[in-house]
Tab-separated table of C-alpha atoms in Angstrom:
chain	number	residue	atom	x	y	z
Q	1	GLY	CA	3.989	25.521	10.729
Q	2	LEU	CA	7.640	26.357	11.145
Q	3	LEU	CA	9.321	26.197	14.533
Q	4	SER	CA	12.855	27.527	14.954
Q	5	GLY	CA	15.357	28.758	17.490
Q	6	ASP	CA	16.599	31.371	15.025
Q	7	ARG	CA	15.842	35.099	14.968
Q	8	ALA	CA	12.351	36.192	13.912
Q	9	GLU	CA	13.559	37.925	10.723
Q	10	VAL	CA	15.344	34.793	9.505
Q	11	VAL	CA	12.400	32.525	10.299
Q	12	GLU	CA	9.894	34.903	8.712
Q	13	GLU	CA	11.941	35.047	5.488
Q	14	LEU	CA	12.271	31.256	5.342
Q	15	ALA	CA	8.568	30.768	6.064
Q	16	GLY	CA	7.746	33.183	3.243
Q	17	ARG	CA	9.994	31.350	0.774
Q	18	LEU	CA	8.433	28.014	1.763
Q	19	GLY	CA	4.873	29.341	1.712
Q	20	ILE	CA	4.338	28.645	5.414
Q	21	ALA	CA	1.873	31.025	7.078
Q	22	GLN	CA	2.398	30.034	10.720
Q	23	PHE	CA	5.847	30.192	12.283
Q	24	ARG	CA	7.490	30.617	15.663
Q	25	ALA	CA	10.978	31.993	16.164
Q	26	ARG	CA	13.436	31.986	19.103
Q	27	GLN	CA	12.062	28.717	20.450
Q	28	SER	CA	14.099	26.998	23.153
Q	29	PRO	CA	14.731	23.239	22.976
Q	30	GLU	CA	12.122	22.780	25.732
Q	31	GLN	CA	9.525	24.802	23.812
Q	32	LYS	CA	10.208	22.734	20.704
Q	33	LEU	CA	9.729	19.499	22.653
Q	34	ARG	CA	6.437	20.697	24.146
Q	35	TRP	CA	5.138	21.684	20.714
Q	36	ILE	CA	6.237	18.384	19.131
Q	37	ALA	CA	4.552	16.416	21.932
Q	38	GLN	CA	1.239	18.071	21.002
Q	39	HIS	CA	1.609	18.086	17.201
Q	40	PRO	CA	2.741	15.101	15.108
Q	41	CYS	CA	5.314	16.510	12.708
Q	42	VAL	CA	8.469	16.238	10.673
Q	43	PHE	CA	11.309	17.974	12.510
Q	44	VAL	CA	14.426	19.105	10.665
Q	45	GLY	CA	17.506	19.980	12.676
Q	46	ASP	CA	21.247	20.293	12.611
Q	47	GLY	CA	22.444	21.396	16.036
Q	48	LEU	CA	23.239	19.983	19.458
Q	49	ASN	CA	20.043	21.366	20.930
Q	50	ASP	CA	17.957	19.667	18.211
Q	51	GLY	CA	18.771	16.107	19.354
Q	52	PRO	CA	15.816	15.663	21.735
Q	53	ALA	CA	13.348	17.179	19.249
Q	54	LEU	CA	14.667	15.008	16.418
Q	55	GLN	CA	14.042	11.912	18.545
Q	56	ALA	CA	10.612	13.043	19.740
Q	57	ALA	CA	9.259	13.979	16.315
Q	58	GLY	CA	7.261	11.546	14.217
Q	59	VAL	CA	10.018	11.910	11.620
Q	60	GLY	CA	13.382	13.427	12.530
Q	61	VAL	CA	15.529	14.712	9.663
Q	62	ALA	CA	19.125	15.875	10.055
Q	63	VAL	CA	20.617	17.951	7.268
Q	64	SER	CA	24.091	17.622	5.807
Q	65	GLY	CA	26.723	19.019	8.142
Q	66	ALA	CA	24.604	18.458	11.240
Q	67	THR	CA	26.301	17.749	14.562
Q	68	ASP	CA	26.961	14.121	15.453
Q	69	LEU	CA	24.193	14.267	18.077
Q	70	ALA	CA	21.653	15.511	15.531
Q	71	GLN	CA	22.721	12.871	13.013
Q	72	HIS	CA	22.387	10.062	15.561
Q	73	SER	CA	19.070	11.367	16.894
Q	74	ALA	CA	17.403	11.674	13.507
Q	75	GLY	CA	15.791	8.798	11.689
Q	76	ILE	CA	16.701	10.305	8.319
Q	77	GLN	CA	19.746	12.207	7.098
Q	78	LEU	CA	19.711	14.457	4.063
Q	79	MET	CA	23.022	14.374	2.256
Q	80	ARG	CA	22.556	18.028	1.244
Q	81	THR	CA	21.284	21.127	3.040
Q	82	ASP	CA	18.609	21.651	0.379
Q	83	LEU	CA	15.296	21.635	2.274
Q	84	SER	CA	13.363	21.569	-1.004
Q	85	LEU	CA	14.174	17.820	-0.987
Q	86	LEU	CA	11.729	17.250	1.907
Q	87	PRO	CA	8.564	16.891	-0.213
Q	88	ARG	CA	10.351	14.330	-2.421
Q	89	LEU	CA	11.602	12.534	0.690
Q	90	LEU	CA	8.068	12.271	2.096
Q	91	ARG	CA	6.653	11.128	-1.261
Q	92	LEU	CA	9.379	8.485	-1.609
Q	93	SER	CA	8.764	7.213	1.937
Q	94	ARG	CA	5.047	6.792	1.251
Q	95	GLN	CA	5.774	4.964	-2.008
Q	96	THR	CA	8.331	2.745	-0.270
Q	97	ARG	CA	5.831	1.813	2.444
Q	98	ARG	CA	3.244	0.963	-0.203
Q	99	VAL	CA	5.703	-1.228	-2.159
Q	100	VAL	CA	6.848	-3.040	0.990
Q	101	ARG	CA	3.220	-3.811	1.868
Q	102	GLN	CA	2.551	-5.083	-1.647
Q	103	ASN	CA	5.653	-7.284	-1.518
Q	104	LEU	CA	4.678	-8.684	1.887
Q	105	ALA	CA	1.155	-9.412	0.641
Q	106	TRP	CA	2.524	-11.226	-2.424
Q	107	ALA	CA	4.983	-13.263	-0.346
Q	108	PHE	CA	2.281	-14.128	2.201
Q	109	LEU	CA	-0.126	-15.215	-0.542
Q	110	TYR	CA	2.568	-17.333	-2.188
Q	111	ASN	CA	3.475	-19.004	1.103
Q	112	LEU	CA	-0.155	-19.517	2.072
Q	113	LEU	CA	-1.166	-21.154	-1.214
Q	114	LEU	CA	1.817	-22.768	-2.872
Q	115	VAL	CA	4.126	-23.905	-0.069
Q	116	PRO	CA	1.513	-26.313	1.384
Q	117	LEU	CA	0.887	-27.721	-2.119
Q	118	ALA	CA	4.595	-28.274	-2.687
Q	119	ALA	CA	5.135	-29.713	0.797
Q	120	SER	CA	2.258	-32.165	0.423
Q	121	GLY	CA	3.564	-33.392	-2.909
Q	122	SER	CA	0.468	-32.119	-4.749
Q	123	MET	CA	2.659	-29.926	-6.904
Q	124	ASN	CA	5.525	-30.984	-9.120
Q	125	PRO	CA	8.812	-29.793	-7.523
Q	126	GLY	CA	9.835	-28.147	-10.799
Q	127	TRP	CA	6.643	-26.083	-10.871
Q	128	ALA	CA	7.077	-25.214	-7.204
Q	129	GLY	CA	10.607	-23.961	-7.892
Q	130	LEU	CA	9.384	-21.952	-10.872
Q	131	ALA	CA	6.573	-20.446	-8.773
Q	132	MET	CA	9.111	-19.494	-6.104
Q	133	ALA	CA	11.350	-17.831	-8.710
Q	134	VAL	CA	8.380	-15.920	-10.172
Q	135	SER	CA	7.390	-14.817	-6.666
Q	136	SER	CA	10.892	-13.524	-5.956
Q	137	LEU	CA	11.117	-11.873	-9.360
Q	138	SER	CA	7.792	-10.099	-8.868
Q	139	VAL	CA	9.011	-8.677	-5.548
Q	140	VAL	CA	12.226	-7.405	-7.171
Q	141	VAL	CA	10.413	-5.899	-10.179
Q	142	ASN	CA	7.850	-4.263	-7.910
Q	143	SER	CA	10.658	-2.769	-5.812
Q	144	LEU	CA	12.475	-1.462	-8.886
Q	145	ARG	CA	9.533	0.861	-9.510
Q	146	LEU	CA	10.972	3.006	-6.696
Q	147	ARG	CA	14.051	3.857	-8.789
Q	148	GLY	CA	12.039	6.323	-10.841
Q	149	ALA	CA	10.461	7.949	-7.794
Protein backbone atom coordinates (compact mmCIF):
# COMPACT_ATOMS: atom_id res chain seq x y z
CA GLY A 1 0.00 0.00 0.00
CA LEU A 2 0.88 3.65 -0.28
CA LEU A 3 0.68 5.96 2.72
CA SER A 4 1.10 9.71 2.25
CA GLY A 5 0.42 13.06 3.83
CA ASP A 6 -0.33 14.54 0.41
CA ARG A 7 -3.72 15.33 -1.11
CA ALA A 8 -5.90 12.42 -2.23
CA GLU A 9 -5.70 13.33 -5.94
CA VAL A 10 -1.90 13.34 -5.90
CA VAL A 11 -1.68 10.06 -3.99
CA GLU A 12 -4.27 8.38 -6.20
CA GLU A 13 -2.37 9.39 -9.36
CA LEU A 14 0.94 8.15 -7.95
CA ALA A 15 -0.63 4.88 -6.78
CA GLY A 16 -2.06 4.38 -10.27
CA ARG A 17 1.31 4.98 -11.94
CA LEU A 18 2.99 2.55 -9.53
CA GLY A 19 0.26 -0.07 -9.83
CA ILE A 20 -0.64 0.15 -6.14
CA ALA A 21 -4.30 -0.64 -5.41
CA GLN A 22 -4.44 0.38 -1.74
CA PHE A 23 -3.48 3.89 -0.68
CA ARG A 24 -4.17 6.39 2.07
CA ALA A 25 -3.84 10.14 1.67
CA ARG A 26 -3.66 13.07 4.13
CA GLN A 27 -2.06 10.92 6.81
CA SER A 28 -0.59 12.74 9.80
CA PRO A 29 2.84 11.76 11.14
CA GLU A 30 1.09 10.01 14.05
CA GLN A 31 -1.15 8.02 11.69
CA LYS A 32 1.90 6.99 9.67
CA LEU A 33 3.68 5.80 12.82
CA ARG A 34 0.67 3.76 13.95
CA TRP A 35 0.39 2.11 10.54
CA ILE A 36 4.13 1.36 10.38
CA ALA A 37 4.03 -0.17 13.87
CA GLN A 38 1.43 -2.67 12.62
CA HIS A 39 2.85 -3.34 9.14
CA PRO A 40 6.52 -4.07 8.38
CA CYS A 41 7.36 -1.88 5.41
CA VAL A 42 9.72 0.26 3.41
CA PHE A 43 9.02 3.93 4.12
CA VAL A 44 10.16 6.63 1.71
CA GLY A 45 10.21 10.22 2.91
CA ASP A 46 11.73 13.62 2.41
CA GLY A 47 10.25 16.00 4.96
CA LEU A 48 10.65 17.04 8.58
CA ASN A 49 7.54 15.16 9.61
CA ASP A 50 8.85 11.94 8.02
CA GLY A 51 11.78 11.55 10.46
CA PRO A 52 9.97 9.40 13.05
CA ALA A 53 8.40 7.17 10.38
CA LEU A 54 11.73 6.73 8.60
CA GLN A 55 13.28 5.51 11.86
CA ALA A 56 10.35 3.26 12.77
CA ALA A 57 10.08 1.54 9.39
CA GLY A 58 11.84 -1.73 8.66
CA VAL A 59 13.69 0.16 5.92
CA GLY A 60 13.71 3.96 5.84
CA VAL A 61 14.61 5.60 2.53
CA ALA A 62 15.20 9.33 2.10
CA VAL A 63 15.12 10.73 -1.41
CA SER A 64 17.49 13.28 -2.90
CA GLY A 65 16.80 16.76 -1.58
CA ALA A 66 15.25 15.49 1.64
CA THR A 67 15.53 17.57 4.80
CA ASP A 68 18.52 16.95 7.05
CA LEU A 69 16.24 15.26 9.61
CA ALA A 70 14.87 12.85 7.00
CA GLN A 71 18.37 12.08 5.72
CA HIS A 72 19.68 11.35 9.21
CA SER A 73 16.62 9.29 10.16
CA ALA A 74 16.70 7.06 7.11
CA GLY A 75 18.91 4.03 6.78
CA ILE A 76 19.21 4.54 3.03
CA GLN A 77 19.48 7.65 0.88
CA LEU A 78 18.62 7.72 -2.80
CA MET A 79 20.83 10.12 -4.68
CA ARG A 80 17.95 10.89 -7.07
CA THR A 81 14.22 11.47 -6.62
CA ASP A 82 13.42 8.63 -9.02
CA LEU A 83 11.26 6.20 -7.02
CA SER A 84 11.49 3.61 -9.80
CA LEU A 85 14.94 2.85 -8.30
CA LEU A 86 13.31 1.23 -5.24
CA PRO A 87 12.83 -2.25 -6.74
CA ARG A 88 16.49 -2.27 -7.84
CA LEU A 89 17.52 -1.07 -4.38
CA LEU A 90 15.62 -3.91 -2.70
CA ARG A 91 17.01 -6.49 -5.15
CA LEU A 92 20.57 -5.23 -4.61
CA SER A 93 20.15 -5.34 -0.81
CA ARG A 94 18.99 -8.96 -0.95
CA GLN A 95 21.90 -9.90 -3.21
CA THR A 96 24.34 -8.07 -0.93
CA ARG A 97 23.04 -9.93 2.13
CA ARG A 98 23.41 -13.24 0.29
CA VAL A 99 27.00 -12.45 -0.78
CA VAL A 100 27.98 -11.33 2.73
CA ARG A 101 26.63 -14.60 4.15
CA GLN A 102 28.52 -16.62 1.54
CA ASN A 103 31.73 -14.72 2.31
CA LEU A 104 31.30 -15.24 6.05
CA ALA A 105 30.66 -18.96 5.52
CA TRP A 106 33.80 -19.27 3.38
CA ALA A 107 35.93 -17.37 5.90
CA PHE A 108 34.54 -19.42 8.79
CA LEU A 109 35.22 -22.69 6.95
CA TYR A 110 38.75 -21.59 6.11
CA ASN A 111 39.46 -20.59 9.71
CA LEU A 112 37.87 -23.73 11.10
CA LEU A 113 39.82 -26.13 8.89
CA LEU A 114 43.09 -24.58 7.80
CA VAL A 115 44.17 -22.26 10.61
CA PRO A 116 44.45 -25.13 13.15
CA LEU A 117 46.47 -27.16 10.61
CA ALA A 118 48.84 -24.26 10.01
CA ALA A 119 49.12 -23.44 13.71
CA SER A 120 49.91 -27.04 14.63
CA GLY A 121 52.63 -27.25 12.01
CA SER A 122 50.75 -29.96 10.07
CA MET A 123 50.68 -27.73 7.03
CA ASN A 124 53.62 -26.20 5.21
CA PRO A 125 53.65 -22.42 5.89
CA GLY A 126 53.86 -21.73 2.16
CA TRP A 127 50.70 -23.74 1.51
CA ALA A 128 48.98 -22.05 4.44
CA GLY A 129 49.83 -18.63 3.00
CA LEU A 130 48.59 -19.69 -0.43
CA ALA A 131 45.35 -21.02 1.09
CA MET A 132 44.88 -17.71 2.90
CA ALA A 133 45.42 -15.77 -0.34
CA VAL A 134 42.95 -18.01 -2.20
CA SER A 135 40.42 -17.52 0.60
CA SER A 136 40.76 -13.74 0.42
CA LEU A 137 40.64 -13.78 -3.37
CA SER A 138 37.47 -15.88 -3.38
CA VAL A 139 35.77 -13.37 -1.06
CA VAL A 140 36.77 -10.47 -3.32
CA VAL A 141 35.68 -12.26 -6.52
CA ASN A 142 32.39 -13.27 -4.92
CA SER A 143 31.78 -9.66 -3.87
CA LEU A 144 32.57 -8.35 -7.36
CA ARG A 145 29.50 -10.18 -8.63
CA LEU A 146 27.48 -7.33 -7.09
CA ARG A 147 28.91 -4.83 -9.60
CA GLY A 148 26.63 -6.16 -12.31
CA ALA A 149 23.55 -6.11 -10.08
